[in-house]
Coordinates of C-alpha atoms in Angstrom, one line a residue:
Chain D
X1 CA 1.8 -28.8 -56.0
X2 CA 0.6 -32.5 -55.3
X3 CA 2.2 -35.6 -55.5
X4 CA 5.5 -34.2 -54.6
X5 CA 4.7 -33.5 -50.8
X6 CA 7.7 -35.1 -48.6
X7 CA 6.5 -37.8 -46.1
X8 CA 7.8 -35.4 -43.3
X9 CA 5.4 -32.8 -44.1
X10 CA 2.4 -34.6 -44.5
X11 CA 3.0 -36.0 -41.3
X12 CA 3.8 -32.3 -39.8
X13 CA 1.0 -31.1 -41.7
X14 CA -1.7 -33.8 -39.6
X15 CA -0.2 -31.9 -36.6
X16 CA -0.8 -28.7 -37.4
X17 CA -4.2 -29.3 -38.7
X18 CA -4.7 -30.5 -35.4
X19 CA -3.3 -26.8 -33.7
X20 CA -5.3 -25.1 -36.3
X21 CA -8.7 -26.7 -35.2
X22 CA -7.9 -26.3 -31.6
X23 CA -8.1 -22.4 -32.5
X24 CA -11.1 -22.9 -34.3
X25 CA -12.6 -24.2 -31.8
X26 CA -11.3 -21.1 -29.2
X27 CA -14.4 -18.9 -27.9
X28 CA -12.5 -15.8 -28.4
X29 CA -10.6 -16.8 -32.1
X30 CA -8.2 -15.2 -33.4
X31 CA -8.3 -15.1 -37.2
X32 CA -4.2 -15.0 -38.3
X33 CA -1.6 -17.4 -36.7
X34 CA 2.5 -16.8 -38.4
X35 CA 4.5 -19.4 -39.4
X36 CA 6.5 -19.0 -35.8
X37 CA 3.4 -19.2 -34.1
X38 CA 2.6 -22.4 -35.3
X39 CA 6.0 -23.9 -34.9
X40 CA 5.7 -23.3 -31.1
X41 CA 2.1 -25.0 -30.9
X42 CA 3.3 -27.8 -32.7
X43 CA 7.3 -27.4 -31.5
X44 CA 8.8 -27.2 -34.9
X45 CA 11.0 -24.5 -36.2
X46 CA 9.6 -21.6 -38.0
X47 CA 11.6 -22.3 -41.1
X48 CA 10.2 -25.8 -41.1
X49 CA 6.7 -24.9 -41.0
X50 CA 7.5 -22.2 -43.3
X51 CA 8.8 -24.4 -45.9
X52 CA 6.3 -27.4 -45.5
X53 CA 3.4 -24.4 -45.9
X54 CA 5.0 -23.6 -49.2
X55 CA 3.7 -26.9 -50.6
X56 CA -0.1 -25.2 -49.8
X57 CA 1.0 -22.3 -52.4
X58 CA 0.6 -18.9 -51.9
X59 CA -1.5 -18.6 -48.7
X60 CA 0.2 -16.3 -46.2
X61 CA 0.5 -12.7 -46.0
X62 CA 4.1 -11.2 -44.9
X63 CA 3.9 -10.2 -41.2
X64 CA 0.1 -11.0 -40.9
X65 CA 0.9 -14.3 -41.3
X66 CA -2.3 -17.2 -42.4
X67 CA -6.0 -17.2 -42.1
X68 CA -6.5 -19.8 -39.7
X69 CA -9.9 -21.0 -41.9
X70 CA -8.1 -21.3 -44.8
X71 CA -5.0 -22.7 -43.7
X72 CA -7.2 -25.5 -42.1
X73 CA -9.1 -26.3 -45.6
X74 CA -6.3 -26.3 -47.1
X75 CA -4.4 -28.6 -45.4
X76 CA -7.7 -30.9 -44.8
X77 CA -8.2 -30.9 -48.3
X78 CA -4.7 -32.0 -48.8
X79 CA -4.8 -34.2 -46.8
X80 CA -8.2 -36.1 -48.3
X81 CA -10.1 -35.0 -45.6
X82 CA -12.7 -32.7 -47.3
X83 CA -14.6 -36.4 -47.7
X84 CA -15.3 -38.5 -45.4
X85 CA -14.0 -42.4 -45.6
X86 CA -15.6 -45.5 -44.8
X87 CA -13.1 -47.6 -43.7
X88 CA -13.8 -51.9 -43.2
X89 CA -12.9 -52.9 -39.8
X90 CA -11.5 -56.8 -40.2
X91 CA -11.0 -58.8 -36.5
X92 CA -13.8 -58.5 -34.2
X93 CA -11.1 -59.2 -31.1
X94 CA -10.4 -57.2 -28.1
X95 CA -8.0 -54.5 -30.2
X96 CA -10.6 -54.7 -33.3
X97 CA -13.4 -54.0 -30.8
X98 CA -11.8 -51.2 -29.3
X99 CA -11.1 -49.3 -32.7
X100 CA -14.5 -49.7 -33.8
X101 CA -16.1 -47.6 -30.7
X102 CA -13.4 -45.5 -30.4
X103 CA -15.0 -42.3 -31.2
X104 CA -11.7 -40.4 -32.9
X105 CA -11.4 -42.2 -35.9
X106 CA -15.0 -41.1 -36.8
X107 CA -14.3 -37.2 -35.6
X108 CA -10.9 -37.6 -38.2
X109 CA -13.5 -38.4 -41.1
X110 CA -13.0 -42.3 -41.1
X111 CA -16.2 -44.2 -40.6
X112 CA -15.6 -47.5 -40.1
X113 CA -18.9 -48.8 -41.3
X114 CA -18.4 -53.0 -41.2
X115 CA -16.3 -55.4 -39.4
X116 CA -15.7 -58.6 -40.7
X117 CA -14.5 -61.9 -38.5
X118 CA -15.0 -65.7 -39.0
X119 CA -15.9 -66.6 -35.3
X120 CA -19.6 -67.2 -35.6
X121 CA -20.5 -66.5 -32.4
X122 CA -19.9 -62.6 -33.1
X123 CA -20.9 -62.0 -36.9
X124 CA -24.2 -61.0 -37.0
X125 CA -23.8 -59.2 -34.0
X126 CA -23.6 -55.3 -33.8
X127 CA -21.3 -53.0 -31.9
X128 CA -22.4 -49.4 -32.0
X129 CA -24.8 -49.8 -35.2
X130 CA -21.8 -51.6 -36.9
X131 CA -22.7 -54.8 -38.4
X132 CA -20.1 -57.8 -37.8
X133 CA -20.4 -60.1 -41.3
X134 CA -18.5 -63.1 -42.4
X135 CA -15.5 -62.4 -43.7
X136 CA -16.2 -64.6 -46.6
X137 CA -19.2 -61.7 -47.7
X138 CA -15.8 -59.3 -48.0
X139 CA -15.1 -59.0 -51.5
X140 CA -19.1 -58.7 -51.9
X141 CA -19.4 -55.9 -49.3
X142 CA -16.3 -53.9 -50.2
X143 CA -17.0 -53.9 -53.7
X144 CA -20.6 -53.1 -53.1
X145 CA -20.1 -50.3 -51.0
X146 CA -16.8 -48.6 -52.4
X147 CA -14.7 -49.3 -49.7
X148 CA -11.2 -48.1 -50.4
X149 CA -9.4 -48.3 -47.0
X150 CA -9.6 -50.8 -43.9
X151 CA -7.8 -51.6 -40.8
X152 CA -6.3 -55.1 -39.8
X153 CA -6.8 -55.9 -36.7
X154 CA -6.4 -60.0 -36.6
X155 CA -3.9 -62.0 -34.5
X156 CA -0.4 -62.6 -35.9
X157 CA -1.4 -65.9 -38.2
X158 CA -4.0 -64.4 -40.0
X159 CA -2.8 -61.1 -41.0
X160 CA -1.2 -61.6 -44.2
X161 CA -4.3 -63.5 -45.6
X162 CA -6.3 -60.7 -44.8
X163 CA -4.7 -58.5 -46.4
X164 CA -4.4 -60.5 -49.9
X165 CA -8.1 -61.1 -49.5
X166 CA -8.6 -57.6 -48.9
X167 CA -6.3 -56.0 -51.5
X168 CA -8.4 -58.8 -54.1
X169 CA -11.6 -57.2 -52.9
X170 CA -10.4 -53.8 -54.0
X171 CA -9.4 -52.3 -51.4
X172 CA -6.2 -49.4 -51.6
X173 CA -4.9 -48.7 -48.7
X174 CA -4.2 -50.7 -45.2
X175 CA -3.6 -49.5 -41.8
X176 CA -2.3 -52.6 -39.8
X177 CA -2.8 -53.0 -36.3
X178 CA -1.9 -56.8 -36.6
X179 CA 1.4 -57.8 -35.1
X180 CA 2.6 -58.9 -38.0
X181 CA 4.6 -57.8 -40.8
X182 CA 2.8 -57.9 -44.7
X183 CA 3.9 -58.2 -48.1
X184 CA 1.9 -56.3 -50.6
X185 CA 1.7 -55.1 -54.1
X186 CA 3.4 -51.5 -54.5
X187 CA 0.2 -49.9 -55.4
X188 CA -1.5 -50.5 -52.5
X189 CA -1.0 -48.3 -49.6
X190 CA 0.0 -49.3 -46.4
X191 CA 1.3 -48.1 -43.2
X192 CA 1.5 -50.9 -39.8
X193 CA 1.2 -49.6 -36.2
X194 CA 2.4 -52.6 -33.5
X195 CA 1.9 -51.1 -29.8
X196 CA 3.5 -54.2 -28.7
X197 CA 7.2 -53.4 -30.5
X198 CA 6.6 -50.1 -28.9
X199 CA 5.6 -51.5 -25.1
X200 CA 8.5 -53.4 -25.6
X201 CA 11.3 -51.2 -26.7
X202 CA 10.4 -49.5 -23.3
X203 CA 11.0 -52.3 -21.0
X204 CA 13.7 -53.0 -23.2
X205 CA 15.5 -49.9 -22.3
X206 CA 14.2 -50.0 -18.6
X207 CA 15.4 -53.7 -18.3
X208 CA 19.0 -52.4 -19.7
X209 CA 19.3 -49.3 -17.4
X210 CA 19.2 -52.0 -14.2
X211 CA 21.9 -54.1 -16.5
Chain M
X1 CA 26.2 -58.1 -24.8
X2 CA 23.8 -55.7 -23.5
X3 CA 23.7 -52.3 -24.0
X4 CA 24.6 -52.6 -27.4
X5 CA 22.0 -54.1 -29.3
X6 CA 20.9 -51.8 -32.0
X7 CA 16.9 -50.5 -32.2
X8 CA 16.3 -52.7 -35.7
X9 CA 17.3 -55.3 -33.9
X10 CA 14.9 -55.2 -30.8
X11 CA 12.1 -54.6 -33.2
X12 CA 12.8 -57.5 -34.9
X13 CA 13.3 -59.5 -31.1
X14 CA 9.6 -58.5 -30.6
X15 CA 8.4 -60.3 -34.0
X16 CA 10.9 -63.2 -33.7
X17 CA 9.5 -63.8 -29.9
X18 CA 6.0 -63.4 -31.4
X19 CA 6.6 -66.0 -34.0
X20 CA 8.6 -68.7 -31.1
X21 CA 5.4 -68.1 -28.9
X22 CA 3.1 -69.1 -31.4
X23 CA 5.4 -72.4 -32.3
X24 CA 5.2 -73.1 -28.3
X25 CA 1.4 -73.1 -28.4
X26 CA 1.5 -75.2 -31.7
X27 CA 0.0 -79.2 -30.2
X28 CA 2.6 -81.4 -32.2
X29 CA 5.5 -78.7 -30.8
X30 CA 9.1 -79.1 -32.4
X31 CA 12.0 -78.6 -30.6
X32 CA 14.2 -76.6 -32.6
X33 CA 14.3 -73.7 -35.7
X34 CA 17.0 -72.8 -37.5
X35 CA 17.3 -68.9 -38.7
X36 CA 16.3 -69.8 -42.4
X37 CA 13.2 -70.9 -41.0
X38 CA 12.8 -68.2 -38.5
X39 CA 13.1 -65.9 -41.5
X40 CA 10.8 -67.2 -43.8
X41 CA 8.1 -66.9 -40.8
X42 CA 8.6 -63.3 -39.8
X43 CA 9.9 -62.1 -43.2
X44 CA 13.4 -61.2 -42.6
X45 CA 16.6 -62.6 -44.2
X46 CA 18.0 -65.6 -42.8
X47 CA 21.6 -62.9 -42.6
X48 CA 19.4 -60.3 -40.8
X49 CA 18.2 -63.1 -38.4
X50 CA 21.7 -64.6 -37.8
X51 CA 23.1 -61.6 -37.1
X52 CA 20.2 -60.1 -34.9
X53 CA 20.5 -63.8 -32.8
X54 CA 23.6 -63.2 -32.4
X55 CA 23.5 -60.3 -30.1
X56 CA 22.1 -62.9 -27.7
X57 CA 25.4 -65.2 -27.6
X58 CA 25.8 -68.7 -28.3
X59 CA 22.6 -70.2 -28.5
X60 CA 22.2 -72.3 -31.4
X61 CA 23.9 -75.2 -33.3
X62 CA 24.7 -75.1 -36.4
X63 CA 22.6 -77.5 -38.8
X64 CA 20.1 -78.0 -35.6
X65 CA 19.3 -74.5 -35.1
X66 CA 18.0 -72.7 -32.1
X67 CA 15.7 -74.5 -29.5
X68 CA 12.6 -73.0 -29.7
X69 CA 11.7 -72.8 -25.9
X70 CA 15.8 -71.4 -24.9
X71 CA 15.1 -69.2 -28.0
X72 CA 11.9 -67.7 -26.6
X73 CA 13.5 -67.4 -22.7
X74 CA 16.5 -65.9 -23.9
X75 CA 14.7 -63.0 -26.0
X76 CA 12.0 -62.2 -23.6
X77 CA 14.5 -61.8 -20.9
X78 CA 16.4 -59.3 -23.6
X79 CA 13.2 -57.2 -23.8
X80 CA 12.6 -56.8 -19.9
X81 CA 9.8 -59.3 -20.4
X82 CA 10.6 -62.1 -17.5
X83 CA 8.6 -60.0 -14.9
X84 CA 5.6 -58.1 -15.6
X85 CA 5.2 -54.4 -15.7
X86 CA 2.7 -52.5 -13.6
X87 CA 2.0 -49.4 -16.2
X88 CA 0.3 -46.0 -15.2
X89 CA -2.8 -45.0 -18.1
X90 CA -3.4 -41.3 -18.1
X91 CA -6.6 -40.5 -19.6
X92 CA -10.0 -42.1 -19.5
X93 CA -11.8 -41.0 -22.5
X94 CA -12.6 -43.3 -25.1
X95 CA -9.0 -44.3 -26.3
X96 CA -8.0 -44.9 -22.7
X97 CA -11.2 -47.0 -22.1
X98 CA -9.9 -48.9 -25.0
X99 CA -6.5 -49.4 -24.5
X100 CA -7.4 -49.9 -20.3
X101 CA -10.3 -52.9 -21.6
X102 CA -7.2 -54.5 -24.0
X103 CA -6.2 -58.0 -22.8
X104 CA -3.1 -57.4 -25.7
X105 CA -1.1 -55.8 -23.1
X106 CA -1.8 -57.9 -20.1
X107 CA -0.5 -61.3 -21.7
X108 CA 2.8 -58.8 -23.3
X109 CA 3.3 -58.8 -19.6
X110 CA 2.4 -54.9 -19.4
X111 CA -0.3 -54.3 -16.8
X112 CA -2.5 -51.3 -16.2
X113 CA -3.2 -51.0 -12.7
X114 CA -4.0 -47.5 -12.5
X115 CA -6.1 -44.8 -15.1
X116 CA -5.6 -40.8 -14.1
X117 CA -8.2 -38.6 -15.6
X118 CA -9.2 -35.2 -14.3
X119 CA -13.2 -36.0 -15.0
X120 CA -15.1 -35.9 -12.0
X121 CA -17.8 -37.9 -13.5
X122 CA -15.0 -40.7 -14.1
X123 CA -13.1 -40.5 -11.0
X124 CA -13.3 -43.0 -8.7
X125 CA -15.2 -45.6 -10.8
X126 CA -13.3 -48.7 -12.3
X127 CA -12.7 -50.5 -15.6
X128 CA -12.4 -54.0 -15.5
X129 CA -11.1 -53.9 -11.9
X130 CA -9.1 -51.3 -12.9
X131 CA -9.7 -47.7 -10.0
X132 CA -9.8 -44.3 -12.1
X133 CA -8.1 -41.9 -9.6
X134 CA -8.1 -38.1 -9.4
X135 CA -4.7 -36.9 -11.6
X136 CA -3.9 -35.2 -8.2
X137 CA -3.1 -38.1 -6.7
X138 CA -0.4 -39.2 -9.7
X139 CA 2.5 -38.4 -7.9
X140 CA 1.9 -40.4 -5.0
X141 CA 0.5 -43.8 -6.4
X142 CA 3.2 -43.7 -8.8
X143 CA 5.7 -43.6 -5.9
X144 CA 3.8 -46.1 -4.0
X145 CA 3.4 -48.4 -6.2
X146 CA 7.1 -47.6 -8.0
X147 CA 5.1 -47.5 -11.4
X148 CA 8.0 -47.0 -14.0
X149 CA 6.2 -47.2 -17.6
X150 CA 2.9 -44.5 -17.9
X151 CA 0.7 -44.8 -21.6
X152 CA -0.3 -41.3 -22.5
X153 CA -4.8 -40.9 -24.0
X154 CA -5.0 -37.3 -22.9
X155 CA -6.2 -35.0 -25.6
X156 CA -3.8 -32.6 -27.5
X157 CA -3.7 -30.2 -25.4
X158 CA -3.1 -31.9 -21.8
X159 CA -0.1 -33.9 -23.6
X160 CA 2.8 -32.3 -22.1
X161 CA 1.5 -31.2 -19.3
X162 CA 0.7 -35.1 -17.9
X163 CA 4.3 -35.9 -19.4
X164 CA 5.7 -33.2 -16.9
X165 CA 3.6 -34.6 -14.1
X166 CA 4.4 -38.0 -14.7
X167 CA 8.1 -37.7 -14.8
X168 CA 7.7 -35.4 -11.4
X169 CA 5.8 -38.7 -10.4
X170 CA 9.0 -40.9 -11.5
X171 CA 7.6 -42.3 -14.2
X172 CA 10.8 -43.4 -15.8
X173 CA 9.3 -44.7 -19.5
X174 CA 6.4 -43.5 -21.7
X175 CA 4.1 -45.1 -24.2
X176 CA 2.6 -41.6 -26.1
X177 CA -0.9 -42.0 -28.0
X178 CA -1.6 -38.4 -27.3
X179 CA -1.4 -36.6 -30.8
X180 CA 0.8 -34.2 -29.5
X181 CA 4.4 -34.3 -29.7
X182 CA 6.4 -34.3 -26.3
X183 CA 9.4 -33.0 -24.9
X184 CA 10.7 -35.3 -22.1
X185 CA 14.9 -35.3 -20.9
X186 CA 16.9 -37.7 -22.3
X187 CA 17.0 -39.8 -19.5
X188 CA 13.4 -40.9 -20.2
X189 CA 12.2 -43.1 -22.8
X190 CA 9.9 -42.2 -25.3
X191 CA 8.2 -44.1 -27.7
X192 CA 5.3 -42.7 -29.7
X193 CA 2.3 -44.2 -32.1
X194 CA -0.2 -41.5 -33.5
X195 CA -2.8 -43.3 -35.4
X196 CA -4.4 -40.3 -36.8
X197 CA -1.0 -39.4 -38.9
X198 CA -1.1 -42.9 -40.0
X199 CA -4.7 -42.7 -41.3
X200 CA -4.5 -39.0 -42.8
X201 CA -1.4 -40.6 -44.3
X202 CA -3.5 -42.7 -45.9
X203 CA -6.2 -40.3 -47.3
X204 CA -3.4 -38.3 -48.4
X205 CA -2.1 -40.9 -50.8
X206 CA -5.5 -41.8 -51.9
X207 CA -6.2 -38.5 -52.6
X208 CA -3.6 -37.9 -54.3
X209 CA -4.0 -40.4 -56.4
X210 CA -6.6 -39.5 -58.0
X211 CA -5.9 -36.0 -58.7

């Protein structure tokens, strides 16, 4: 059943594990929820929840539909989530410093549990119990502790030596926040977020419309 | 030459504009770059940068290059990016707090001037200068102020709902970090970043890995 789950449904399935808690968390919970149900929570199509659920194996029951509980494991476990990960924060700037007390990360099971940054007048510093270090202690730290995933959040210039520094301390997988495209080895995992190609395809478009 | 330019393309516009700014700030400035070099910096292929510069008309000389500073004008007007944007934040809980506190967006040229939340204990304090006003009072700042772009940090649940609202409002563009996925008319631009999928993405392939 693993390893052959399409990128689509993983995605889908962080969605509906997000529905599914929301129900756990109801005062008066129900205990089944169908396929259709769930596509209207999460506004897919029946058939396409359906067929991503089928990757979980046999879990529903005809007409009754899933236990909520145990669709939620399942998918939690799927997704990696029955652990929790400590994650190393590197860039102790404004977007770095904002991901570090931002509370969901932690609730998702991803601990960020060091930042590193080369300004000295932040490392040694804590934000939130979280210890700044210099980033030249990272290959020491991350190998120390374990770490297998961490989040870029350095300006532009920097971003690619980070993440060869990184991927050299042992770390697998990268979530980058740094406007900047990398280059890495095909083992390592990586997925990039830039809010500012996103800010900017809207006022793009807006800019256009007035064209 | 507007209207036309295809999404690949104005992703790339946001890198290339990244890369010209940080050549502008260098102290021993040159004046020109030619799309060889343009590509080595952002990691594209000098073809893809040709033919993405060429959307913009006749701009550079062949041998020369492009002048860095013409360069720079000429794509920031493309992405809406000569005047700033005022932009609407709905939600004040800790994403909001960090995406209101970000100085990233203010130099983009993308300004929050105004955070919605429906928290009593939040409404009517400030961020950095920045009011938090009672959601009920969306539809008329927005108008007042002819706010156009809105960034969505309401929970799940409240997603849609504030989506409604804010197009109601006239918000004509919106920046979604709600984990919810939205429904808005065509006529309204959407652009979505959900870092929890990207993360679970993440422990997903970890996982998987070492089953």
């Amino acid at each position: 059943m693993k390893g052959s789950i399409p990128q689509g449904t993983i995605d889908r399935m962080t969605l509906y594990k997000r529905c599914l808690e929301n129900l756990l968390n109801e005062d008066n919970r129900r205990q089944c929820i169908t396929s259709s149900e769930l596509g209207k929570e999460t506004r897919f199509s029946p058939a396409t929840v359906r067929r991503d659920l089928s990757c979980l194996g046999q879990l529903g029951q005809r007409k009754v539909g899933y236990r909520i509980d145990e669709l939620y494991d399942t998918i939690n476990k799927i997704l990696g989530l029955d652990k929790a990960w400590e994650v190393a924060l590197v860039g102790a700037g404004n977007l770095g410093k904002a991901l570090a007390v931002y509370q969901g990360f932690k609730k998702l099971g991803f601990k960020v549990v060091v930042i590193f940054d080369n300004d000295k007048s932040k490392i040694g510093k804590s934000w939130k119990g979280i210890k700044i270090r210099d980033t030249r202690y990272m290959p020491e730290v991350i190998k120390r502790k374990k770490i297998k995933i961490a989040i870029i959040a350095v300006p532009f210039v920097a971003a690619q030596k980070t993440a060869d520094m990184l991927i050299k301390s042992g770390i697998k997988a990268i979530l980058n926040l740094a406007p900047s495209r990398l280059t890495v080895p095909d083992k390592i995992k990586l997925r990039s977020v830039d809010l500012a190609v996103k800010l900017e395809n809207l006022s793009y478009l807006l800019a256009r419309d007035k064209m």
